[in-house]
Tab-separated table of C-alpha atoms and ligand atoms in Angstrom:
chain	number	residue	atom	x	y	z
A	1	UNK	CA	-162.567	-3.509	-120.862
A	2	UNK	CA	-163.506	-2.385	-117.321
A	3	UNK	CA	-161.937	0.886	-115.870
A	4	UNK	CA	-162.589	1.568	-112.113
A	5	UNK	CA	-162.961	5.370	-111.320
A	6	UNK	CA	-161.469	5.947	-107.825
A	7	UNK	CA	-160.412	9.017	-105.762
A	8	UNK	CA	-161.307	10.736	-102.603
A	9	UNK	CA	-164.383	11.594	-101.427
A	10	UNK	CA	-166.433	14.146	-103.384
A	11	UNK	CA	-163.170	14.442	-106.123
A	12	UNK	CA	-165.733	14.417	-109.248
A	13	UNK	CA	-166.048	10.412	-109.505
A	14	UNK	CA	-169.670	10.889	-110.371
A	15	UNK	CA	-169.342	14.003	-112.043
A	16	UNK	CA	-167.255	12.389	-114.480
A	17	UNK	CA	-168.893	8.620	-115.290
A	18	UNK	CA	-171.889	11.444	-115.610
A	19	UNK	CA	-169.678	13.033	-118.204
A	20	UNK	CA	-168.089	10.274	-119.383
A	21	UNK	CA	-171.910	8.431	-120.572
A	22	UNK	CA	-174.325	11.511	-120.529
A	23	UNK	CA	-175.996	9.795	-117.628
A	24	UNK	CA	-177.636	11.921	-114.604
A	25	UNK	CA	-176.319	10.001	-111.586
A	26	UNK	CA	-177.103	11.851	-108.661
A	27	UNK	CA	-173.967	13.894	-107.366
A	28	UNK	CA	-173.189	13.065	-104.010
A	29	UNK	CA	-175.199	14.660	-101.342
A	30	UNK	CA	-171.836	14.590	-98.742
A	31	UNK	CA	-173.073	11.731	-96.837
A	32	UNK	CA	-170.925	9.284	-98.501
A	33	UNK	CA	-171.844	5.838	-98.940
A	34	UNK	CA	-173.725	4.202	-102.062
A	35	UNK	CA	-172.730	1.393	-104.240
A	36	UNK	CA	-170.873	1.238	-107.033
A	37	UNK	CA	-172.381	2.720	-110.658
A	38	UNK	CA	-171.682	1.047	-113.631
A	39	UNK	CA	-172.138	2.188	-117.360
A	40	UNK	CA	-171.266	0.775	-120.513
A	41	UNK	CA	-170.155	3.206	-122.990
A	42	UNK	CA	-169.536	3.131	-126.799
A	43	UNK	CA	-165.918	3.699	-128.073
A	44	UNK	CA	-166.336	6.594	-130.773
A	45	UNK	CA	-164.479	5.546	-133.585
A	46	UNK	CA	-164.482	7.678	-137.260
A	47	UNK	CA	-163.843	4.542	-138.946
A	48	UNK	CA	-166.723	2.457	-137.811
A	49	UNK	CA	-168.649	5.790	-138.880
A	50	UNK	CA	-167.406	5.709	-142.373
A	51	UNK	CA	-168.421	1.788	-142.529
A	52	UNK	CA	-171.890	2.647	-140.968
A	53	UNK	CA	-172.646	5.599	-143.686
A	54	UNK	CA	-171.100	2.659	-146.646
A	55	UNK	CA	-173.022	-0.744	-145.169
A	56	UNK	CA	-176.144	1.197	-143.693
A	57	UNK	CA	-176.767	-1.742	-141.903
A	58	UNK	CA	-179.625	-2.997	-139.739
A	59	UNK	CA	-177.523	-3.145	-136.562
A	60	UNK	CA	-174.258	-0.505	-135.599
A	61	UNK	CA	-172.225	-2.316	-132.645
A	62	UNK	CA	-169.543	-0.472	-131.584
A	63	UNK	CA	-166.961	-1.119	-129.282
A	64	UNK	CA	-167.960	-0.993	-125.430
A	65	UNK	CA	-165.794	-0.036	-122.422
A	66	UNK	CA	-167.264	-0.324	-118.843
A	67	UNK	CA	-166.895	2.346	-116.489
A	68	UNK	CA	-167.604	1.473	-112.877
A	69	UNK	CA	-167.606	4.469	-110.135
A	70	UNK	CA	-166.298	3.710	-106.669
A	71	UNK	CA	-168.202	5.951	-104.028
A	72	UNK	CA	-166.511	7.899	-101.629
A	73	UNK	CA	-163.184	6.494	-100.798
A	74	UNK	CA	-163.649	4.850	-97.565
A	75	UNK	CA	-160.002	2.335	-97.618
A	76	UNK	CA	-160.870	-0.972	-98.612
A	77	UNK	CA	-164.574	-1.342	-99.339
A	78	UNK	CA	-164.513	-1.470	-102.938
A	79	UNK	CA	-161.518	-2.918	-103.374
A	80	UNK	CA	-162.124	-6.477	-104.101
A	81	UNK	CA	-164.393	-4.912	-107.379
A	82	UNK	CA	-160.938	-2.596	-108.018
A	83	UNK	CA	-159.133	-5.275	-108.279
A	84	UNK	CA	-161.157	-7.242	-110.829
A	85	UNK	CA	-160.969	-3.983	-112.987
A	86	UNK	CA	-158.615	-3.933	-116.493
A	87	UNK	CA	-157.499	-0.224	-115.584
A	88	UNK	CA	-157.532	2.364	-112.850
A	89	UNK	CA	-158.869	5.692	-113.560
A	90	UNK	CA	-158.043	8.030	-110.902
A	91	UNK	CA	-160.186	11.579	-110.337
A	92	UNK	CA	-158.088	13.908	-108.719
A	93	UNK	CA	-159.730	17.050	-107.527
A	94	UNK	CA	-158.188	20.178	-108.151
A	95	UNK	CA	-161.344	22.467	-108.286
A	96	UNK	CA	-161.856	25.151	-105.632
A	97	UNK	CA	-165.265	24.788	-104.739
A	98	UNK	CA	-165.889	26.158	-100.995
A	99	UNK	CA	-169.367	24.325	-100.828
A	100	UNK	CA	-167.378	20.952	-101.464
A	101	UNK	CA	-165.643	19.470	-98.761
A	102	UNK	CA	-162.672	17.812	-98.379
A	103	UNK	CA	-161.581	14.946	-95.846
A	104	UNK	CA	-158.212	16.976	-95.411
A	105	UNK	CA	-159.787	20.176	-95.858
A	106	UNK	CA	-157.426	20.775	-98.858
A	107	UNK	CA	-157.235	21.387	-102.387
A	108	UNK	CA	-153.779	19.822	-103.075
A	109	UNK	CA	-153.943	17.495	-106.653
A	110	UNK	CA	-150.421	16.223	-106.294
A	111	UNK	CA	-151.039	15.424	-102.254
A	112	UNK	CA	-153.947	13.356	-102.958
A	113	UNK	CA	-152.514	11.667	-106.127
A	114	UNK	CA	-149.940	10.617	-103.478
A	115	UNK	CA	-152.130	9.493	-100.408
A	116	UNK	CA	-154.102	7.528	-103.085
A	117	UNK	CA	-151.047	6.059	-104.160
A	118	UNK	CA	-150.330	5.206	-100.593
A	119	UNK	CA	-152.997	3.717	-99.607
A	120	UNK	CA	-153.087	1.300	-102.582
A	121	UNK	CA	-148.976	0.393	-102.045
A	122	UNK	CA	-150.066	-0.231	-98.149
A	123	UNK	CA	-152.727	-3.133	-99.868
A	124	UNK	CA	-150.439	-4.395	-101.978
A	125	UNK	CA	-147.578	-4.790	-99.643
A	126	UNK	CA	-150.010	-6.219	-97.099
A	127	UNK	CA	-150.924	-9.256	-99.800
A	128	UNK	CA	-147.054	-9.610	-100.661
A	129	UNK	CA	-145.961	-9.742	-96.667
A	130	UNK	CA	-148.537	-12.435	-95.823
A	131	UNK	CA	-147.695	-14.077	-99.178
A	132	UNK	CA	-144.220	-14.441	-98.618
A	133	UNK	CA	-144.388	-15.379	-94.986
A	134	UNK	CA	-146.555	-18.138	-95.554
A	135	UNK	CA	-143.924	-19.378	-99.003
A	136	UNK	CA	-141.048	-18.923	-96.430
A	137	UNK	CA	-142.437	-21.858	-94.494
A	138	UNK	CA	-144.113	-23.880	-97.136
A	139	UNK	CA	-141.543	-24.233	-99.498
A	140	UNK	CA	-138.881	-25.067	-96.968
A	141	UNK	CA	-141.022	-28.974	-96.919
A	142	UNK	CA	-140.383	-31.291	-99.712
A	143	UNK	CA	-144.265	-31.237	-101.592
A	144	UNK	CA	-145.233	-31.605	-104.893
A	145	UNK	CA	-145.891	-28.046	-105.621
A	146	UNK	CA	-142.394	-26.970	-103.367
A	147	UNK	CA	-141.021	-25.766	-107.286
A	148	UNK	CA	-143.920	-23.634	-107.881
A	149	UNK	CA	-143.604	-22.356	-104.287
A	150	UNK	CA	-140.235	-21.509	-104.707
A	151	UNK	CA	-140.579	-20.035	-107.916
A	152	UNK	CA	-143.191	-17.655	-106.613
A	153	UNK	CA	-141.765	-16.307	-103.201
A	154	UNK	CA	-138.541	-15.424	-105.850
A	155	UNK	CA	-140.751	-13.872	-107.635
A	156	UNK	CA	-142.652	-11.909	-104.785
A	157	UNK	CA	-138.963	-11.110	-103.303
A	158	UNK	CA	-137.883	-9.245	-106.601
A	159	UNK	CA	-141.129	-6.825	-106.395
A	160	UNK	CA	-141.093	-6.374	-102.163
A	161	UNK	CA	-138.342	-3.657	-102.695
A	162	UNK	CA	-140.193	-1.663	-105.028
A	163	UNK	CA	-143.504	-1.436	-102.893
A	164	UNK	CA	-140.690	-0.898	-99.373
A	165	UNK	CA	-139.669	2.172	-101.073
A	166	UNK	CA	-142.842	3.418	-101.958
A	167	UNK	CA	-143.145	3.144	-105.640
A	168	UNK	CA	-145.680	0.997	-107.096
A	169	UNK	CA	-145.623	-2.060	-108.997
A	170	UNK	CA	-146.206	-0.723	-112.089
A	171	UNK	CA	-142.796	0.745	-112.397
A	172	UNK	CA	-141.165	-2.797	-112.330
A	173	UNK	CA	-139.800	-4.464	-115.918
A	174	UNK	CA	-141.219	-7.950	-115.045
A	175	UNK	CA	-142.099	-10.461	-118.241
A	176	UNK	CA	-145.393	-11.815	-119.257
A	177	UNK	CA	-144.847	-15.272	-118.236
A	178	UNK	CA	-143.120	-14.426	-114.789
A	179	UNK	CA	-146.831	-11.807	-114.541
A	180	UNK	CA	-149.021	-14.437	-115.219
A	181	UNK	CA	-147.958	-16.379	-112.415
A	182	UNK	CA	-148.982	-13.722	-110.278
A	183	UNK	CA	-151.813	-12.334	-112.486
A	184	UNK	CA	-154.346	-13.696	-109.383
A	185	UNK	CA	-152.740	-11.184	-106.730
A	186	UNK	CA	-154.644	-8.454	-109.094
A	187	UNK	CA	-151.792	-5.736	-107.541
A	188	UNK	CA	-153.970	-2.509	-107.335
A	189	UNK	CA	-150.292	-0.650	-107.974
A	190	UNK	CA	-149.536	-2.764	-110.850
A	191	UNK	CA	-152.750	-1.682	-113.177
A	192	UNK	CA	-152.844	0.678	-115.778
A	193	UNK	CA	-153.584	4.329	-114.570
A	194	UNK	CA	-155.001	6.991	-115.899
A	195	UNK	CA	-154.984	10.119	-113.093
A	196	UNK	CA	-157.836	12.954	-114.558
A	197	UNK	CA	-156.980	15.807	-112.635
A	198	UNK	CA	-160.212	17.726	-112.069
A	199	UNK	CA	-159.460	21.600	-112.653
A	200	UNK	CA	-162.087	24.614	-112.221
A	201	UNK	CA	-163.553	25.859	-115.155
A	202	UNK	CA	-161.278	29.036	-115.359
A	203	UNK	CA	-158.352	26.727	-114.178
A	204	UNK	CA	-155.007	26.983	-115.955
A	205	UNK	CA	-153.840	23.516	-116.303
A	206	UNK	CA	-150.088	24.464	-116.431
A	207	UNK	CA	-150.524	26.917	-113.478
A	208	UNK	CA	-151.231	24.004	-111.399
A	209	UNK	CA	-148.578	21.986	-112.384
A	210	UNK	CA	-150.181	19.314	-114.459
A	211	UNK	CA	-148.317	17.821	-116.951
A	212	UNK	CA	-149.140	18.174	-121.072
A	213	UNK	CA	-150.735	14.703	-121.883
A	214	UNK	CA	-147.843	12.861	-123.931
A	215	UNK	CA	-147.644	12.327	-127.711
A	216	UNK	CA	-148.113	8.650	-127.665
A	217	UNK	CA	-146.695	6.920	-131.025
A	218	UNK	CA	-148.708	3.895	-132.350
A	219	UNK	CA	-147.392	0.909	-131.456
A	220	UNK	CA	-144.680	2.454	-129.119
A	221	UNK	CA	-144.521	0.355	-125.827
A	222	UNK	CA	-147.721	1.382	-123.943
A	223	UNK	CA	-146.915	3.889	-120.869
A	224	UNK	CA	-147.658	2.350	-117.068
A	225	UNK	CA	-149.463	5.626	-116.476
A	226	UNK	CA	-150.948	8.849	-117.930
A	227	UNK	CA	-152.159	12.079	-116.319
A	228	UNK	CA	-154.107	14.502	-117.946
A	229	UNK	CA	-156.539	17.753	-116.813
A	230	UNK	CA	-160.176	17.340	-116.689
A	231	UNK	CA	-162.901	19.985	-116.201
A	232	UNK	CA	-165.477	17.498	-114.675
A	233	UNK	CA	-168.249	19.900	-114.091
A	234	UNK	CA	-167.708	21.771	-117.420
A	235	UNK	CA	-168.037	18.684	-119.055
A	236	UNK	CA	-171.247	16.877	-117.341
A	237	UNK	CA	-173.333	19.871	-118.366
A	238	UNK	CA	-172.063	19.941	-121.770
A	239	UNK	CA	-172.780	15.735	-121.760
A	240	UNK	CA	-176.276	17.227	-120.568
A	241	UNK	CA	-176.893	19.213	-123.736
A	242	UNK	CA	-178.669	18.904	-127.312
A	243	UNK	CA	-175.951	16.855	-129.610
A	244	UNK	CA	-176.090	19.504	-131.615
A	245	UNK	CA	-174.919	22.676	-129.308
A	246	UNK	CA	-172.390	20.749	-127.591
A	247	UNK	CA	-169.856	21.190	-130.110
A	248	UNK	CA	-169.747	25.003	-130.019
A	249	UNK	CA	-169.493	24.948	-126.524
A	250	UNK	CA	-166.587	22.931	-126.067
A	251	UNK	CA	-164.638	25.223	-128.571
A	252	UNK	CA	-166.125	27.877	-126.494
A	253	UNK	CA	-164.252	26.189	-123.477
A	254	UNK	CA	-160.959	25.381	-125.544
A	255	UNK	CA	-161.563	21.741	-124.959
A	256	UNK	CA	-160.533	19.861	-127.869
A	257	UNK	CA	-161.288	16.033	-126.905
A	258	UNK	CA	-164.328	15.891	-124.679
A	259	UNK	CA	-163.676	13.445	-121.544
A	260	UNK	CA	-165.255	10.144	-122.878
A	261	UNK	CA	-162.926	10.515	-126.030
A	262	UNK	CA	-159.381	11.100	-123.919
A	263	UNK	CA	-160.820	8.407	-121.365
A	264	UNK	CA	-161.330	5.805	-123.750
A	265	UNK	CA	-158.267	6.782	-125.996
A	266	UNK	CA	-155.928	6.420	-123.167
A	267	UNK	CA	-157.288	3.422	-121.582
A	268	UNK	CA	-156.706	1.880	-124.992
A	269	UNK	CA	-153.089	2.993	-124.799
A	270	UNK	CA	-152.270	2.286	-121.623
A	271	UNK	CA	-153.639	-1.251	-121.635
A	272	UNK	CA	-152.378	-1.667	-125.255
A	273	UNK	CA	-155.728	-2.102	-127.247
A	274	UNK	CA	-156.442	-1.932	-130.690
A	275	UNK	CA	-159.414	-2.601	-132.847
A	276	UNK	CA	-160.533	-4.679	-135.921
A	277	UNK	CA	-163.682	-3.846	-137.906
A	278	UNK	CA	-166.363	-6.029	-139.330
A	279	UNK	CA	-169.275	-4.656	-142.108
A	280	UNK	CA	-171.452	-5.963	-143.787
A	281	UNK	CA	-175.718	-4.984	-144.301
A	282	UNK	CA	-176.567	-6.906	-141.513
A	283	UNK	CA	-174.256	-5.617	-138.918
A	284	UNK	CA	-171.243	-3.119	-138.603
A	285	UNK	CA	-169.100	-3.665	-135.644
A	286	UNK	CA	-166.123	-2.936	-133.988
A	287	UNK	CA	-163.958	-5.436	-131.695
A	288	UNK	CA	-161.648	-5.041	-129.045
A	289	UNK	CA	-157.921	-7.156	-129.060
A	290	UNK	CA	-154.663	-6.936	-127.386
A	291	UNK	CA	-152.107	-5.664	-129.688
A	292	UNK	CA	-149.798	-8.191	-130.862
A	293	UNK	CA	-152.940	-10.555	-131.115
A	294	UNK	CA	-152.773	-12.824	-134.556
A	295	UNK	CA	-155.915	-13.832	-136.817
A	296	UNK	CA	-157.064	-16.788	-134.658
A	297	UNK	CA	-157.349	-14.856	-131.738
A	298	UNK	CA	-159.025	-12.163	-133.605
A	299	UNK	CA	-161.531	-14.741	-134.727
A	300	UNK	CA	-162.088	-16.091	-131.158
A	301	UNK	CA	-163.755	-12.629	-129.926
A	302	UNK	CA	-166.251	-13.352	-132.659
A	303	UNK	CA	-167.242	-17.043	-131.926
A	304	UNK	CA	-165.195	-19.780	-130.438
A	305	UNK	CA	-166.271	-22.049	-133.367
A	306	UNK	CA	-164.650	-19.462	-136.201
A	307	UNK	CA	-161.425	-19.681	-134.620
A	308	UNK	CA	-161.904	-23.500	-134.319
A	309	UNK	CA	-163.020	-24.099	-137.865
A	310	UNK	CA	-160.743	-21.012	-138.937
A	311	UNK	CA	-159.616	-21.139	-142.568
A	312	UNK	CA	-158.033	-18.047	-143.502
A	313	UNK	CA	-159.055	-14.405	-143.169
A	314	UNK	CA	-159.610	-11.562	-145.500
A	315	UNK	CA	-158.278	-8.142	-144.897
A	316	UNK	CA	-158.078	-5.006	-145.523
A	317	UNK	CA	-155.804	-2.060	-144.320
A	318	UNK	CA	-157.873	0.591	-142.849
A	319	UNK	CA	-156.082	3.036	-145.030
A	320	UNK	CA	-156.463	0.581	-148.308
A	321	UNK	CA	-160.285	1.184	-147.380
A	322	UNK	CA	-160.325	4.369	-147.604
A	323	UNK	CA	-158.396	4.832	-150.617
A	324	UNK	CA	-160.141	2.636	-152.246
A	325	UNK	CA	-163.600	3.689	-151.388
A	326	UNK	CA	-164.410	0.894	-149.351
A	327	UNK	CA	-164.578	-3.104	-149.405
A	328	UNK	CA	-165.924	-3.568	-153.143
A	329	UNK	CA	-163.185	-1.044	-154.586
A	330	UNK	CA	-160.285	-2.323	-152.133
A	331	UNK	CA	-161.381	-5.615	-153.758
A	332	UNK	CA	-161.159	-4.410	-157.633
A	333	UNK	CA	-157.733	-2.841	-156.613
A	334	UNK	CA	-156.757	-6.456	-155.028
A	335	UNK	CA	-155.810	-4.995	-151.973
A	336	UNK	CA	-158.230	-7.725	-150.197
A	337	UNK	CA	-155.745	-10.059	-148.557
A	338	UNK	CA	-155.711	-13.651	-147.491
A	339	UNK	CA	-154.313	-13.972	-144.111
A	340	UNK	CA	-153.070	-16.920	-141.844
A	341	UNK	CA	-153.962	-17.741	-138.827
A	342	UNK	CA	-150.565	-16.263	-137.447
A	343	UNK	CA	-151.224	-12.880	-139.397
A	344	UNK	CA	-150.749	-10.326	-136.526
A	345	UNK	CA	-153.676	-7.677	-136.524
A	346	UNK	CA	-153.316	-4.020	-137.025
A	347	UNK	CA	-155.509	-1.418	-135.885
A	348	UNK	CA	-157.922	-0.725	-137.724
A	349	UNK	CA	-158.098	-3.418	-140.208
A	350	UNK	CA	-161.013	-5.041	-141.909
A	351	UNK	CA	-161.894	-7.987	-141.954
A	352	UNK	CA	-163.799	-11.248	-142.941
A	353	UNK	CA	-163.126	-14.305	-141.447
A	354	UNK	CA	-163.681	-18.039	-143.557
A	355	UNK	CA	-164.190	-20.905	-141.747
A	356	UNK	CA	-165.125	-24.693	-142.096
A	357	UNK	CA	-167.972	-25.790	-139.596
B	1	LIG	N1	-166.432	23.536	-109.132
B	1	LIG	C1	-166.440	22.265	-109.432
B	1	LIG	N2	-167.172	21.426	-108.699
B	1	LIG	C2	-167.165	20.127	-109.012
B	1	LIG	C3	-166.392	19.609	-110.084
B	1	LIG	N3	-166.560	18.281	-110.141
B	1	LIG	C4	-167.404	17.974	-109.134
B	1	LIG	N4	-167.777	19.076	-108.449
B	1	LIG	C5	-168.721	19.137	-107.333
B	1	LIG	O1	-168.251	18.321	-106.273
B	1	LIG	C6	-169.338	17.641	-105.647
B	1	LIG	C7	-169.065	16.173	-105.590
B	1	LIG	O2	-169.053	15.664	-106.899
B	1	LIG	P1	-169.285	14.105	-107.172
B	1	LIG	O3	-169.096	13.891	-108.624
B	1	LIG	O4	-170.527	13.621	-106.568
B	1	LIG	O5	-168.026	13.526	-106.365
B	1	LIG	P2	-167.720	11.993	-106.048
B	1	LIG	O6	-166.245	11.836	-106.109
B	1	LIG	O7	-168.531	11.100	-106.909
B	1	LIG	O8	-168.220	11.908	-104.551
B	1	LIG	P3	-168.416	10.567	-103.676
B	1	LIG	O9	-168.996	9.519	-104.561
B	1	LIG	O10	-169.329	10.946	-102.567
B	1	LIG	O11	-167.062	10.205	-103.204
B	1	LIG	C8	-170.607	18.004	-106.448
B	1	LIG	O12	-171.274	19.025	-105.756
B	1	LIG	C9	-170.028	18.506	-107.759
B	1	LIG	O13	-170.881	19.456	-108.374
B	1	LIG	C10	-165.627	20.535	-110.852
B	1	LIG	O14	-164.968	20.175	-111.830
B	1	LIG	N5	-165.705	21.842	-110.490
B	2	LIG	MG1	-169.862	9.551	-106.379
């Protein structure tokens, strides 16, 4: 999973992958410029904890999401990586800070959630105006591929509106198969967003205007977007600290899920990720699959040649796990089931996969 962080100038990008990994980046020095940073960070998860402490295996794999920070916003530079990335994460600066400019000499959250916003509708709109214009004469001429053509410029027709009026594309209902065919255009108003909106340390979240982050009901139908408050500064020095004192001062702080955790949390629920879980003393390890995804497709993230071979697989419920005391009792209590391949996965399960080959 790759998130790209994006936002104005000097917003807190850095601030927060530094928060976000416990990395030192260097903050920027207000000349702009740089390339993009990229770290890979684990997905805490209390389950894959509980199989580490039962397994005590030689190797602990969890779950990785990539974070890649976008200096500066300078229009389009970056925006051929942004538009490879899974998700959007936007860092919105509401800090006061008199020592940290701003390009508009503002501190206005909602205004620069907006001008963002604008910026990436103008790209998008650009792609689907030279798109269609090119369609409009192409699929006038008999050709092989004048079905697909047509197909396509309908297609590109039914989102034009939305972008015209200034929303983006992630507000449209549009099915999978009618997405795929225009998967390629990688619409920068069409992925996942999360907006962090970077607050002051004594900031009141509400006082600003920032919305409560929603309840968000397993497997409800993912939201297009998600804004929550940040304290980007707060949080890098607490990153910065022993493992052990961090704890008490984030309760000092009020702040109940540190950045990394709401980050990664939300990027799973806006782009609709869950997790199976494989132990064992060798290896404990978490992978990452679309909800919805069956046992075959499970298999595949593990080795194209399981899923090929695939016979049937073994699970366990996370919570038949637990109550259980783990794989050897969920076993004695028969709560180890065999699966098809068109079992669809649930968070959270465990499993074992037996294949031929
Ligand atoms: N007061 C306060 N200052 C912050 C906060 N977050 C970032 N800053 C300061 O703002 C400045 C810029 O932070 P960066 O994280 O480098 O911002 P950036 O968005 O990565 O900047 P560019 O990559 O140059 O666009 C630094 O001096 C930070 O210390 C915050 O939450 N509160
Ligand atoms: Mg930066």
């Amino acid at each position: 999973m790759k998130l790209g962080i994006v936002g104005v100038a000097f917003s807190g990008k850095t601030t927060v992958l530094n928060a976000l990994s416990g990395a030192n980046e260097p903050l920027s020095d207000f000349s702009g410029g740089g390339e993009p940073r990229v770290r890979v960070v684990p997905v805490p998860d209390a389950r894959l904890e509980r199989m580490r402490e039962d397994y005590k295996p030689k190797k602990f794999t969890p779950a990785t999401v990539e974070f890649h920070d976008m200096p500066g916003y300078g229009g389009d530079k970056f925006m051929g990586e942004v538009r490879d990335m899974d998700a959007i994460v936007r860092v919105i600066r509401a800090f006061k800070n008199p020592a940290v400019p701003h390009p508009k000499d503002r501190v206005d959250w909602k205004a620069d959630a907006l001008d963002l916003e604008a910026d990436f509708l103008v790209l998008d709109l650009s792609m689907v105006e030279k798109r269609v214009e090119k369609l409009e004469r192409s699929s006038k001429k008999p050709s092989k591929t004048q079905k697909e053509e047509q197909e396509e410029l309908a297609l590109l027709m039914k989102l034009k509106p939305t972008l015209d009026a200034g929303r983006p594309l992630r507000e449209v209902e549009i099915g999978r198969d009618e997405m795929l065919k225009i998967a390629s255009f990688q619409f920068l108003t069409r992925k996942p967003t999360l907006t962090l909106v970077n607050i002051g340390d004594d900031d009141d979240p509400r006082a600003l205007g920032i919305p409560d982050v929603p309840k968000l009901e397993p497997g409800a139908k993912p939201p297009a977007d998600i804004t929550a408050p940040i304290r980007g500064r707060l949080e890098m020095e607490v990153s910065q600290l022993d493992p052990a004192d961090r704890a008490a001062f984030l309760a000092d702080f009020g702040i109940k899920e540190t950045i990394s955790g709401l980050a990664i949390r939300l990027s799973y629920a806006l782009l609709d990720q869950i997790s199976f879980l494989t132990g064992g003393d060798k290896e404990v390890r978490a992978w990452t699959i679309q909800r919805g995804s069956n046992a075959v497709e499970a298999a595949r993230k593990i080795h194209t040649d399981i899923a090929k071979g695939f016979a049937r697989a073994q699970v366990i419920s996370w919570d038949d796990y637990v109550l259980h005391g783990g794989e050897k009792g969920a076993k004695n209590a028969s709560r180890m089931r065999a699966e098809g391949r068109d079992y669809v996965m649930k968070d959270g399960d465990w499993v074992e996969f037996l294949h031929s080959g």
